Amino acid sequence: MSSDLLVDLGEDPATAQLGQLKLTTIEDQQWPTDVSQDFNAGSPHLPWDHPYYDIARHQIIEVAGDDNFGRKVIVFNACRMPPHHQLDHHKLLMYLKGTLDQYVESDYTLIYFHHGLTSENKPSLSWLRDAYREFDRKYKKNIKALYIVHPTMFIKTLLILFKPLISFKFGRKINYVSYLSELEAVVKCDQLMIPARVREYDNKLRASLKPSAQPPTSPPRSPPLPNQVFGVPLAVLRQRDPDGDPVPVVMRDTISFLSEQGNANTKLSGGETVGFREMEDVHLAAVILKTFLRELPEPLLTYQLYNDIVNFACKSEHISLVESLPEENLASLRYLITFLAQVSANSEVNKMTNSNLAVVFGPNLLWGRDNAMSLSAIGPINNFTRTLLDQQHLVFT
């Protein structure tokens, strides 16, 4: 690729020349392969001497809960990338791979906020090419969608240039999103912790449109319906239950269906009854269960325990932490963990070990008040969840 072409795409000649140099392969670099190694559980953030501290501190990559289809959401913020001389792009790639490694065994969604990528912080084309090649089928197989928010002519031209390298199947997963309001069909924007610069840019784009061309705004949230169970506090659901059962009916029905494949019904957000047996869809029941947990106004393990669990180090403390939960939370957690322990008992067949189950359910049991979850918090939360599964007979006696 000629340096003239690189200049035409917005790079200065010096950067273009650097882009033509042969990069050292990732395998030749001596970076640690385990992003979470040497993690200090006594801090909710990576310590300054952590091998990836210089990457994590910029918050370029974040985990932002699940999308509207129950898939994990990974966010990449271009505006938070510092200038070239302040960022090691090889380590950034390894950090991104370390994040994805925790989720690639299940379906996931990648959202890329393009605004803020400039000639100051833009990686070279040769690095982008090598980065795409670095992500093998393991990473591409279960990514269900890549959303490029606020695309420019540069990024569209770049994808045209990369077209010979991009498989047809992966190319179909790439979606352009012109305005943040369009993302609402995929994920709740409030949970993404979108950088202020990106929101300001989106507002400017919207303001520049003629009134007739204005994109649709997100509809206001309607008040809860009488039979609504999603997004409703556990205490309220218990008050509504005819028998005062502390475990919500949606948890009882989905878990009963998953356990026994029996005749189970559940009430969805609008109060509509759905028969799982009629649909014969185990995946749907699992997604509904995870979505119910994720949409609780407060996580099942509560905001009050967030810092204690993120700093979780001593396994002897887990019993006292669980016992401090409100009655509805404790009963629901016991019900869920008991079921998951039964699933892991058949791990030789279903491959769902305690570790795998912790990765799948941990982020749906606890998150911060801002709804975002840093890589440094994921490990302790998943470790705590695994401890509950490993010692469920001791914890819930």
mmCIF file of C-alpha atoms in Angstrom:
data_model
loop_
_atom_site.group_PDB
_atom_site.id
_atom_site.type_symbol
_atom_site.label_atom_id
_atom_site.label_comp_id
_atom_site.label_asym_id
_atom_site.label_seq_id
_atom_site.Cartn_x
_atom_site.Cartn_y
_atom_site.Cartn_z
ATOM 1 C CA MET A 1 0.000 0.000 0.000
ATOM 2 C CA SER A 2 1.548 3.307 -1.096
ATOM 3 C CA SER A 3 2.325 6.145 1.276
ATOM 4 C CA ASP A 4 0.267 8.461 -0.999
ATOM 5 C CA LEU A 5 -2.849 6.424 -0.242
ATOM 6 C CA LEU A 6 -2.178 6.626 3.470
ATOM 7 C CA VAL A 7 -1.826 10.413 3.220
ATOM 8 C CA ASP A 8 -5.104 10.618 1.305
ATOM 9 C CA LEU A 9 -6.819 8.842 4.184
ATOM 10 C CA GLY A 10 -5.695 11.460 6.667
ATOM 11 C CA GLU A 11 -2.252 10.316 7.876
ATOM 12 C CA ASP A 12 0.819 12.528 7.677
ATOM 13 C CA PRO A 13 3.802 11.216 5.647
ATOM 14 C CA ALA A 14 5.808 10.351 8.750
ATOM 15 C CA THR A 15 2.991 8.221 10.119
ATOM 16 C CA ALA A 16 2.526 6.638 6.711
ATOM 17 C CA GLN A 17 6.179 5.628 6.583
ATOM 18 C CA LEU A 18 5.987 4.162 10.062
ATOM 19 C CA GLY A 19 2.900 2.224 8.996
ATOM 20 C CA GLN A 20 4.910 0.516 6.267
ATOM 21 C CA LEU A 21 7.485 -0.816 8.690
ATOM 22 C CA LYS A 22 7.164 -4.517 9.560
ATOM 23 C CA LEU A 23 5.594 -4.767 12.991
ATOM 24 C CA THR A 24 6.815 -7.221 15.547
ATOM 25 C CA THR A 25 4.264 -9.983 15.840
ATOM 26 C CA ILE A 26 2.257 -10.353 19.002
ATOM 27 C CA GLU A 27 3.945 -13.685 19.634
ATOM 28 C CA ASP A 28 7.359 -11.955 19.659
ATOM 29 C CA GLN A 29 6.293 -9.487 22.320
ATOM 30 C CA GLN A 30 7.010 -10.422 25.905
ATOM 31 C CA TRP A 31 3.766 -9.072 27.354
ATOM 32 C CA PRO A 32 1.961 -11.233 29.914
ATOM 33 C CA THR A 33 -0.791 -13.299 28.309
ATOM 34 C CA ASP A 34 -3.053 -13.224 31.368
ATOM 35 C CA VAL A 35 -4.560 -9.770 31.784
ATOM 36 C CA SER A 36 -5.698 -10.534 35.330
ATOM 37 C CA GLN A 37 -2.363 -11.835 36.600
ATOM 38 C CA ASP A 38 -0.969 -10.155 39.714
ATOM 39 C CA PHE A 39 -4.334 -8.494 40.266
ATOM 40 C CA ASN A 40 -4.560 -6.920 43.685
ATOM 41 C CA ALA A 41 -7.933 -7.950 45.058
ATOM 42 C CA GLY A 42 -7.611 -5.239 47.676
ATOM 43 C CA SER A 43 -8.355 -2.558 45.086
ATOM 44 C CA PRO A 44 -11.327 -2.164 42.723
ATOM 45 C CA HIS A 45 -8.885 -0.818 40.084
ATOM 46 C CA LEU A 46 -5.712 -2.229 38.632
ATOM 47 C CA PRO A 47 -2.728 -1.280 40.832
ATOM 48 C CA TRP A 48 -0.114 0.985 39.308
ATOM 49 C CA ASP A 49 2.412 -1.865 39.015
ATOM 50 C CA HIS A 50 -0.018 -4.177 37.169
ATOM 51 C CA PRO A 51 1.353 -5.033 33.679
ATOM 52 C CA TYR A 52 -1.770 -3.567 32.046
ATOM 53 C CA TYR A 53 -2.319 -0.583 34.314
ATOM 54 C CA ASP A 54 -1.116 1.852 31.630
ATOM 55 C CA ILE A 55 -3.835 0.524 29.305
ATOM 56 C CA ALA A 56 -6.710 0.057 31.762
ATOM 57 C CA ARG A 57 -6.410 3.547 33.266
ATOM 58 C CA HIS A 58 -7.582 5.134 30.010
ATOM 59 C CA GLN A 59 -10.910 3.200 30.084
ATOM 60 C CA ILE A 60 -10.717 2.608 26.339
ATOM 61 C CA ILE A 61 -12.322 -0.836 26.699
ATOM 62 C CA GLU A 62 -15.284 -1.481 28.987
ATOM 63 C CA VAL A 63 -17.775 -4.238 29.674
ATOM 64 C CA ALA A 64 -21.297 -2.788 29.795
ATOM 65 C CA GLY A 65 -23.697 -5.530 30.830
ATOM 66 C CA ASP A 66 -25.970 -7.305 28.331
ATOM 67 C CA ASP A 67 -27.757 -6.051 25.233
ATOM 68 C CA ASN A 68 -31.491 -6.428 24.618
ATOM 69 C CA PHE A 69 -30.916 -10.007 23.453
ATOM 70 C CA GLY A 70 -29.011 -11.143 26.552
ATOM 71 C CA ARG A 71 -25.572 -10.926 24.905
ATOM 72 C CA LYS A 72 -22.547 -9.435 26.675
ATOM 73 C CA VAL A 73 -21.614 -5.953 25.444
ATOM 74 C CA ILE A 74 -17.979 -4.873 24.990
ATOM 75 C CA VAL A 75 -17.409 -1.159 24.308
ATOM 76 C CA PHE A 76 -14.379 0.432 22.629
ATOM 77 C CA ASN A 77 -14.038 4.222 23.050
ATOM 78 C CA ALA A 78 -11.776 5.787 20.395
ATOM 79 C CA CYS A 79 -11.914 9.220 22.041
ATOM 80 C CA ARG A 80 -10.131 7.849 25.108
ATOM 81 C CA MET A 81 -7.112 6.683 23.148
ATOM 82 C CA PRO A 82 -4.146 8.940 23.998
ATOM 83 C CA PRO A 83 -1.605 10.101 21.384
ATOM 84 C CA HIS A 84 0.654 7.489 19.778
ATOM 85 C CA HIS A 85 3.634 8.144 22.018
ATOM 86 C CA GLN A 86 1.528 7.584 25.168
ATOM 87 C CA LEU A 87 -0.042 4.254 24.202
ATOM 88 C CA ASP A 88 1.465 0.871 23.391
ATOM 89 C CA HIS A 89 -0.885 -0.471 20.735
ATOM 90 C CA HIS A 90 0.415 -4.040 21.097
ATOM 91 C CA LYS A 91 -0.537 -4.051 24.776
ATOM 92 C CA LEU A 92 -3.884 -2.486 23.910
ATOM 93 C CA LEU A 93 -4.566 -5.393 21.580
ATOM 94 C CA MET A 94 -3.583 -7.923 24.249
ATOM 95 C CA TYR A 95 -5.812 -6.149 26.770
ATOM 96 C CA LEU A 96 -8.740 -6.300 24.327
ATOM 97 C CA LYS A 97 -8.093 -10.009 23.737
ATOM 98 C CA GLY A 98 -7.932 -10.588 27.488
ATOM 99 C CA THR A 99 -11.330 -8.948 27.864
ATOM 100 C CA LEU A 100 -12.898 -10.904 25.021
ATOM 101 C CA ASP A 101 -11.383 -14.185 26.232
ATOM 102 C CA GLN A 102 -13.821 -14.119 29.147
ATOM 103 C CA TYR A 103 -16.860 -13.981 26.847
ATOM 104 C CA VAL A 104 -16.043 -15.442 23.428
ATOM 105 C CA GLU A 105 -17.446 -18.849 24.360
ATOM 106 C CA SER A 106 -20.909 -17.216 24.363
ATOM 107 C CA ASP A 107 -22.585 -14.740 22.018
ATOM 108 C CA TYR A 108 -21.422 -11.155 22.456
ATOM 109 C CA THR A 109 -21.789 -7.689 20.905
ATOM 110 C CA LEU A 110 -19.027 -5.164 20.193
ATOM 111 C CA ILE A 111 -19.786 -1.424 20.097
ATOM 112 C CA TYR A 112 -17.148 0.938 18.718
ATOM 113 C CA PHE A 113 -17.538 4.674 19.340
ATOM 114 C CA HIS A 114 -15.550 6.159 16.473
ATOM 115 C CA HIS A 115 -15.747 9.855 17.369
ATOM 116 C CA GLY A 116 -12.481 11.117 18.809
ATOM 117 C CA LEU A 117 -10.163 9.132 16.541
ATOM 118 C CA THR A 118 -7.716 11.670 15.102
ATOM 119 C CA SER A 119 -4.337 11.767 13.411
ATOM 120 C CA GLU A 120 -2.878 12.150 16.907
ATOM 121 C CA ASN A 121 -4.140 8.825 18.268
ATOM 122 C CA LYS A 122 -5.050 6.819 15.160
ATOM 123 C CA PRO A 123 -3.140 3.511 14.825
ATOM 124 C CA SER A 124 -1.436 2.756 11.524
ATOM 125 C CA LEU A 125 -3.202 0.755 8.831
ATOM 126 C CA SER A 126 -0.612 -1.986 9.087
ATOM 127 C CA TRP A 127 -1.380 -2.345 12.807
ATOM 128 C CA LEU A 128 -5.129 -2.536 12.085
ATOM 129 C CA ARG A 129 -4.454 -5.190 9.445
ATOM 130 C CA ASP A 130 -2.331 -7.270 11.816
ATOM 131 C CA ALA A 131 -4.867 -6.774 14.627
ATOM 132 C CA TYR A 132 -7.689 -8.160 12.463
ATOM 133 C CA ARG A 133 -5.572 -11.178 11.602
ATOM 134 C CA GLU A 134 -4.727 -11.671 15.281
ATOM 135 C CA PHE A 135 -8.396 -12.285 16.096
ATOM 136 C CA ASP A 136 -8.904 -15.818 14.860
ATOM 137 C CA ARG A 137 -12.133 -17.775 14.501
ATOM 138 C CA LYS A 138 -12.437 -18.124 18.283
ATOM 139 C CA TYR A 139 -13.198 -14.419 18.532
ATOM 140 C CA LYS A 140 -15.193 -14.001 15.316
ATOM 141 C CA LYS A 141 -17.480 -17.010 15.658
ATOM 142 C CA ASN A 142 -19.695 -15.764 18.494
ATOM 143 C CA ILE A 143 -19.589 -12.027 17.865
ATOM 144 C CA LYS A 144 -23.149 -11.421 16.717
ATOM 145 C CA ALA A 145 -22.757 -7.761 15.771
ATOM 146 C CA LEU A 146 -20.168 -4.991 15.509
ATOM 147 C CA TYR A 147 -21.782 -1.555 15.760
ATOM 148 C CA ILE A 148 -19.708 1.375 14.504
ATOM 149 C CA VAL A 149 -21.207 4.513 16.015
ATOM 150 C CA HIS A 150 -20.784 7.878 14.250
ATOM 151 C CA PRO A 151 -18.896 6.459 11.248
ATOM 152 C CA THR A 152 -16.924 8.881 9.076
ATOM 153 C CA MET A 153 -15.842 8.669 5.474
ATOM 154 C CA PHE A 154 -12.434 7.543 6.766
ATOM 155 C CA ILE A 155 -13.757 4.468 8.566
ATOM 156 C CA LYS A 156 -16.034 3.563 5.641
ATOM 157 C CA THR A 157 -13.143 3.886 3.203
ATOM 158 C CA LEU A 158 -10.960 1.856 5.540
ATOM 159 C CA LEU A 159 -13.439 -1.016 5.526
ATOM 160 C CA ILE A 160 -13.526 -0.920 1.728
ATOM 161 C CA LEU A 161 -9.735 -1.221 1.672
ATOM 162 C CA PHE A 162 -9.894 -4.115 4.123
ATOM 163 C CA LYS A 163 -12.664 -5.863 2.200
ATOM 164 C CA PRO A 164 -10.291 -8.458 0.655
ATOM 165 C CA LEU A 165 -9.224 -9.452 4.188
ATOM 166 C CA ILE A 166 -12.669 -9.476 5.790
ATOM 167 C CA SER A 167 -14.728 -12.615 5.333
ATOM 168 C CA PHE A 168 -18.216 -12.243 3.870
ATOM 169 C CA LYS A 169 -19.752 -13.752 7.001
ATOM 170 C CA PHE A 170 -17.983 -11.295 9.315
ATOM 171 C CA GLY A 171 -18.746 -8.379 6.995
ATOM 172 C CA ARG A 172 -22.458 -9.008 7.432
ATOM 173 C CA LYS A 173 -22.076 -8.444 11.184
ATOM 174 C CA ILE A 174 -20.812 -4.860 10.734
ATOM 175 C CA ASN A 175 -23.476 -2.182 11.266
ATOM 176 C CA TYR A 176 -23.203 1.603 10.961
ATOM 177 C CA VAL A 177 -25.035 3.636 13.617
ATOM 178 C CA SER A 178 -25.423 7.335 12.826
ATOM 179 C CA TYR A 179 -27.062 8.459 16.068
ATOM 180 C CA LEU A 180 -27.102 7.209 19.632
ATOM 181 C CA SER A 181 -30.886 6.929 19.587
ATOM 182 C CA GLU A 182 -30.547 4.155 16.986
ATOM 183 C CA LEU A 183 -28.614 2.068 19.516
ATOM 184 C CA GLU A 184 -31.673 1.798 21.765
ATOM 185 C CA ALA A 185 -32.990 -0.991 19.552
ATOM 186 C CA VAL A 186 -29.935 -3.005 20.560
ATOM 187 C CA VAL A 187 -28.950 -1.902 24.056
ATOM 188 C CA LYS A 188 -29.998 0.633 26.692
ATOM 189 C CA CYS A 189 -27.646 3.578 26.152
ATOM 190 C CA ASP A 190 -27.786 4.516 29.848
ATOM 191 C CA GLN A 191 -25.822 1.394 30.726
ATOM 192 C CA LEU A 192 -22.993 2.130 28.266
ATOM 193 C CA MET A 193 -21.400 5.055 30.158
ATOM 194 C CA ILE A 194 -20.950 6.881 26.860
ATOM 195 C CA PRO A 195 -18.143 9.484 27.062
ATOM 196 C CA ALA A 196 -19.348 13.101 27.324
ATOM 197 C CA ARG A 197 -17.475 13.986 24.123
ATOM 198 C CA VAL A 198 -19.442 11.392 22.190
ATOM 199 C CA ARG A 199 -22.788 12.575 23.595
ATOM 200 C CA GLU A 200 -21.927 16.199 22.783
ATOM 201 C CA TYR A 201 -20.979 15.242 19.236
ATOM 202 C CA ASP A 202 -24.241 13.315 18.834
ATOM 203 C CA ASN A 203 -26.205 16.362 20.032
ATOM 204 C CA LYS A 204 -24.421 18.549 17.458
ATOM 205 C CA LEU A 205 -25.253 16.084 14.694
ATOM 206 C CA ARG A 206 -28.898 16.056 15.688
ATOM 207 C CA ALA A 207 -29.047 19.851 15.981
ATOM 208 C CA SER A 208 -27.622 20.247 12.475
ATOM 209 C CA LEU A 209 -30.485 18.288 10.940
ATOM 210 C CA LYS A 210 -33.622 19.840 9.559
ATOM 211 C CA PRO A 211 -36.695 19.240 11.751
ATOM 212 C CA SER A 212 -38.130 16.784 9.213
ATOM 213 C CA ALA A 213 -34.878 14.782 9.221
ATOM 214 C CA GLN A 214 -34.480 14.496 12.984
ATOM 215 C CA PRO A 215 -33.780 10.878 14.076
ATOM 216 C CA PRO A 216 -36.248 9.402 16.534
ATOM 217 C CA THR A 217 -35.559 10.047 20.185
ATOM 218 C CA SER A 218 -35.705 7.335 22.802
ATOM 219 C CA PRO A 219 -39.263 6.986 24.096
ATOM 220 C CA PRO A 220 -39.768 7.847 27.780
ATOM 221 C CA ARG A 221 -40.073 4.907 30.118
ATOM 222 C CA SER A 222 -43.652 4.014 30.844
ATOM 223 C CA PRO A 223 -44.771 3.387 34.437
ATOM 224 C CA PRO A 224 -44.693 -0.262 35.561
ATOM 225 C CA LEU A 225 -47.710 -2.326 34.563
ATOM 226 C CA PRO A 226 -49.665 -4.153 37.280
ATOM 227 C CA ASN A 227 -48.257 -7.554 36.261
ATOM 228 C CA GLN A 228 -44.767 -6.365 35.313
ATOM 229 C CA VAL A 229 -41.882 -8.369 36.768
ATOM 230 C CA PHE A 230 -38.879 -7.043 34.847
ATOM 231 C CA GLY A 231 -37.246 -3.987 36.372
ATOM 232 C CA VAL A 232 -39.270 -4.292 39.586
ATOM 233 C CA PRO A 233 -37.664 -4.515 43.077
ATOM 234 C CA LEU A 234 -37.667 -7.971 44.661
ATOM 235 C CA ALA A 235 -39.533 -6.656 47.720
ATOM 236 C CA VAL A 236 -42.379 -5.400 45.505
ATOM 237 C CA LEU A 237 -42.585 -8.716 43.660
ATOM 238 C CA ARG A 238 -42.842 -10.525 46.989
ATOM 239 C CA GLN A 239 -45.690 -8.256 48.082
ATOM 240 C CA ARG A 240 -47.558 -9.060 44.876
ATOM 241 C CA ASP A 241 -47.070 -12.817 45.194
ATOM 242 C CA PRO A 242 -50.238 -14.511 46.537
ATOM 243 C CA ASP A 243 -48.164 -16.746 48.812
ATOM 244 C CA GLY A 244 -45.575 -14.108 49.696
ATOM 245 C CA ASP A 245 -42.830 -16.231 48.134
ATOM 246 C CA PRO A 246 -39.514 -14.327 48.343
ATOM 247 C CA VAL A 247 -38.313 -15.960 45.088
ATOM 248 C CA PRO A 248 -39.901 -14.177 42.073
ATOM 249 C CA VAL A 249 -42.175 -16.258 39.881
ATOM 250 C CA VAL A 250 -40.062 -15.599 36.790
ATOM 251 C CA MET A 251 -37.071 -17.207 38.507
ATOM 252 C CA ARG A 252 -39.111 -20.136 39.748
ATOM 253 C CA ASP A 253 -40.659 -20.792 36.353
ATOM 254 C CA THR A 254 -37.535 -20.434 34.214
ATOM 255 C CA ILE A 255 -35.415 -22.517 36.573
ATOM 256 C CA SER A 256 -38.151 -25.135 36.864
ATOM 257 C CA PHE A 257 -38.301 -25.361 33.073
ATOM 258 C CA LEU A 258 -34.536 -25.549 32.710
ATOM 259 C CA SER A 259 -34.324 -28.170 35.471
ATOM 260 C CA GLU A 260 -37.137 -30.458 34.461
ATOM 261 C CA GLN A 261 -38.236 -29.367 30.963
ATOM 262 C CA GLY A 262 -41.683 -29.234 32.529
ATOM 263 C CA ASN A 263 -44.752 -27.093 31.876
ATOM 264 C CA ALA A 264 -43.683 -23.674 33.038
ATOM 265 C CA ASN A 265 -45.194 -20.301 32.351
ATOM 266 C CA THR A 266 -43.825 -16.880 33.110
ATOM 267 C CA LYS A 267 -45.055 -13.323 32.955
ATOM 268 C CA LEU A 268 -43.015 -11.064 30.720
ATOM 269 C CA SER A 269 -42.770 -7.292 31.046
ATOM 270 C CA GLY A 270 -46.218 -6.591 29.647
ATOM 271 C CA GLY A 271 -47.930 -9.334 31.635
ATOM 272 C CA GLU A 272 -48.231 -11.681 28.640
ATOM 273 C CA THR A 273 -48.109 -15.395 29.426
ATOM 274 C CA VAL A 274 -45.553 -17.493 27.549
ATOM 275 C CA GLY A 275 -45.466 -21.282 27.641
ATOM 276 C CA PHE A 276 -41.906 -22.596 27.545
ATOM 277 C CA ARG A 277 -43.029 -26.135 26.811
ATOM 278 C CA GLU A 278 -44.963 -24.969 23.778
ATOM 279 C CA MET A 279 -41.933 -23.055 22.521
ATOM 280 C CA GLU A 280 -39.465 -25.801 23.474
ATOM 281 C CA ASP A 281 -36.688 -23.230 23.664
ATOM 282 C CA VAL A 282 -34.168 -23.777 26.455
ATOM 283 C CA HIS A 283 -32.073 -20.882 25.168
ATOM 284 C CA LEU A 284 -35.022 -18.497 25.484
ATOM 285 C CA ALA A 285 -35.615 -19.538 29.090
ATOM 286 C CA ALA A 286 -31.933 -18.975 29.937
ATOM 287 C CA VAL A 287 -31.935 -15.549 28.277
ATOM 288 C CA ILE A 288 -35.102 -14.540 30.156
ATOM 289 C CA LEU A 289 -33.541 -15.624 33.450
ATOM 290 C CA LYS A 290 -30.343 -13.639 32.849
ATOM 291 C CA THR A 291 -32.270 -10.636 31.547
ATOM 292 C CA PHE A 292 -34.532 -10.639 34.600
ATOM 293 C CA LEU A 293 -31.500 -10.607 36.899
ATOM 294 C CA ARG A 294 -29.759 -7.895 34.896
ATOM 295 C CA GLU A 295 -32.820 -5.613 34.797
ATOM 296 C CA LEU A 296 -33.383 -5.624 38.537
ATOM 297 C CA PRO A 297 -33.265 -2.008 39.803
ATOM 298 C CA GLU A 298 -30.550 -3.157 42.186
ATOM 299 C CA PRO A 299 -28.357 -6.231 41.576
ATOM 300 C CA LEU A 300 -29.173 -9.421 43.423
ATOM 301 C CA LEU A 301 -25.970 -9.083 45.489
ATOM 302 C CA THR A 302 -26.838 -5.394 46.161
ATOM 303 C CA TYR A 303 -24.846 -2.194 45.720
ATOM 304 C CA GLN A 304 -24.029 -2.297 49.431
ATOM 305 C CA LEU A 305 -21.849 -5.377 48.935
ATOM 306 C CA TYR A 306 -20.208 -4.177 45.713
ATOM 307 C CA ASN A 307 -16.961 -2.931 47.244
ATOM 308 C CA ASP A 308 -16.719 -5.913 49.596
ATOM 309 C CA ILE A 309 -17.117 -8.386 46.734
ATOM 310 C CA VAL A 310 -14.820 -6.531 44.321
ATOM 311 C CA ASN A 311 -12.211 -6.544 47.103
ATOM 312 C CA PHE A 312 -13.059 -10.148 47.944
ATOM 313 C CA ALA A 313 -9.923 -12.017 48.980
ATOM 314 C CA CYS A 314 -10.694 -14.237 51.970
ATOM 315 C CA LYS A 315 -13.035 -17.125 51.208
ATOM 316 C CA SER A 316 -14.064 -17.317 54.850
ATOM 317 C CA GLU A 317 -15.833 -13.954 54.463
ATOM 318 C CA HIS A 318 -18.323 -15.078 51.836
ATOM 319 C CA ILE A 319 -20.812 -16.548 54.339
ATOM 320 C CA SER A 320 -21.089 -13.363 56.366
ATOM 321 C CA LEU A 321 -21.489 -11.298 53.190
ATOM 322 C CA VAL A 322 -24.306 -13.510 51.902
ATOM 323 C CA GLU A 323 -26.056 -13.570 55.275
ATOM 324 C CA SER A 324 -26.207 -9.765 55.272
ATOM 325 C CA LEU A 325 -28.428 -9.745 52.163
ATOM 326 C CA PRO A 326 -32.126 -8.809 52.432
ATOM 327 C CA GLU A 327 -34.401 -11.823 52.815
ATOM 328 C CA GLU A 328 -35.712 -11.724 49.227
ATOM 329 C CA ASN A 329 -32.196 -11.439 47.810
ATOM 330 C CA LEU A 330 -30.872 -14.265 49.964
ATOM 331 C CA ALA A 331 -33.741 -16.592 49.071
ATOM 332 C CA SER A 332 -33.417 -15.841 45.347
ATOM 333 C CA LEU A 333 -29.642 -16.253 45.426
ATOM 334 C CA ARG A 334 -29.983 -19.608 47.232
ATOM 335 C CA TYR A 335 -32.554 -20.766 44.657
ATOM 336 C CA LEU A 336 -30.321 -19.765 41.736
ATOM 337 C CA ILE A 337 -27.041 -21.139 43.127
ATOM 338 C CA THR A 338 -28.677 -24.445 44.064
ATOM 339 C CA PHE A 339 -29.885 -24.821 40.489
ATOM 340 C CA LEU A 340 -26.510 -23.853 38.989
ATOM 341 C CA ALA A 341 -24.762 -26.359 41.256
ATOM 342 C CA GLN A 342 -27.032 -29.054 39.802
ATOM 343 C CA VAL A 343 -26.048 -27.927 36.306
ATOM 344 C CA SER A 344 -22.325 -28.102 37.104
ATOM 345 C CA ALA A 345 -22.766 -31.577 38.568
ATOM 346 C CA ASN A 346 -23.246 -32.716 34.948
ATOM 347 C CA SER A 347 -20.325 -30.700 33.597
ATOM 348 C CA GLU A 348 -18.767 -33.758 31.970
ATOM 349 C CA VAL A 349 -21.735 -33.758 29.607
ATOM 350 C CA ASN A 350 -22.790 -30.106 29.358
ATOM 351 C CA LYS A 351 -19.287 -28.581 29.816
ATOM 352 C CA MET A 352 -20.729 -26.049 32.280
ATOM 353 C CA THR A 353 -18.253 -26.135 35.149
ATOM 354 C CA ASN A 354 -18.464 -23.825 38.142
ATOM 355 C CA SER A 355 -15.913 -21.557 36.457
ATOM 356 C CA ASN A 356 -17.922 -21.344 33.245
ATOM 357 C CA LEU A 357 -21.177 -20.729 35.104
ATOM 358 C CA ALA A 358 -19.507 -17.982 37.157
ATOM 359 C CA VAL A 359 -18.390 -16.224 33.961
ATOM 360 C CA VAL A 360 -21.920 -16.430 32.513
ATOM 361 C CA PHE A 361 -23.903 -15.427 35.628
ATOM 362 C CA GLY A 362 -21.434 -13.385 37.704
ATOM 363 C CA PRO A 363 -21.911 -10.100 35.772
ATOM 364 C CA ASN A 364 -25.698 -10.522 36.106
ATOM 365 C CA LEU A 365 -25.509 -10.795 39.901
ATOM 366 C CA LEU A 366 -23.537 -7.630 40.623
ATOM 367 C CA TRP A 367 -22.545 -4.399 38.894
ATOM 368 C CA GLY A 368 -21.646 -0.867 39.929
ATOM 369 C CA ARG A 369 -24.125 1.965 40.296
ATOM 370 C CA ASP A 370 -23.027 3.356 36.912
ATOM 371 C CA ASN A 371 -23.962 0.022 35.251
ATOM 372 C CA ALA A 372 -20.522 -0.271 33.646
ATOM 373 C CA MET A 373 -18.059 -2.942 34.663
ATOM 374 C CA SER A 374 -14.311 -2.622 34.335
ATOM 375 C CA LEU A 375 -12.121 -5.607 33.564
ATOM 376 C CA SER A 376 -10.562 -5.316 37.018
ATOM 377 C CA ALA A 377 -13.984 -5.829 38.669
ATOM 378 C CA ILE A 378 -15.042 -8.803 36.545
ATOM 379 C CA GLY A 379 -12.454 -11.173 37.988
ATOM 380 C CA PRO A 380 -13.367 -10.685 41.670
ATOM 381 C CA ILE A 381 -17.108 -10.845 40.920
ATOM 382 C CA ASN A 382 -16.707 -14.074 38.969
ATOM 383 C CA ASN A 383 -14.409 -15.484 41.685
ATOM 384 C CA PHE A 384 -17.008 -14.697 44.341
ATOM 385 C CA THR A 385 -19.713 -16.382 42.248
ATOM 386 C CA ARG A 386 -17.533 -19.436 41.767
ATOM 387 C CA THR A 387 -16.890 -19.599 45.526
ATOM 388 C CA LEU A 388 -20.649 -19.639 46.113
ATOM 389 C CA LEU A 389 -20.958 -22.532 43.674
ATOM 390 C CA ASP A 390 -17.966 -24.428 45.068
ATOM 391 C CA GLN A 391 -19.240 -24.139 48.647
ATOM 392 C CA GLN A 392 -22.998 -23.836 48.165
ATOM 393 C CA HIS A 393 -23.743 -26.539 50.756
ATOM 394 C CA LEU A 394 -21.721 -24.626 53.334
ATOM 395 C CA VAL A 395 -23.051 -21.182 52.390
ATOM 396 C CA PHE A 396 -26.749 -22.069 52.164
ATOM 397 C CA THR A 397 -27.193 -24.540 54.971
#
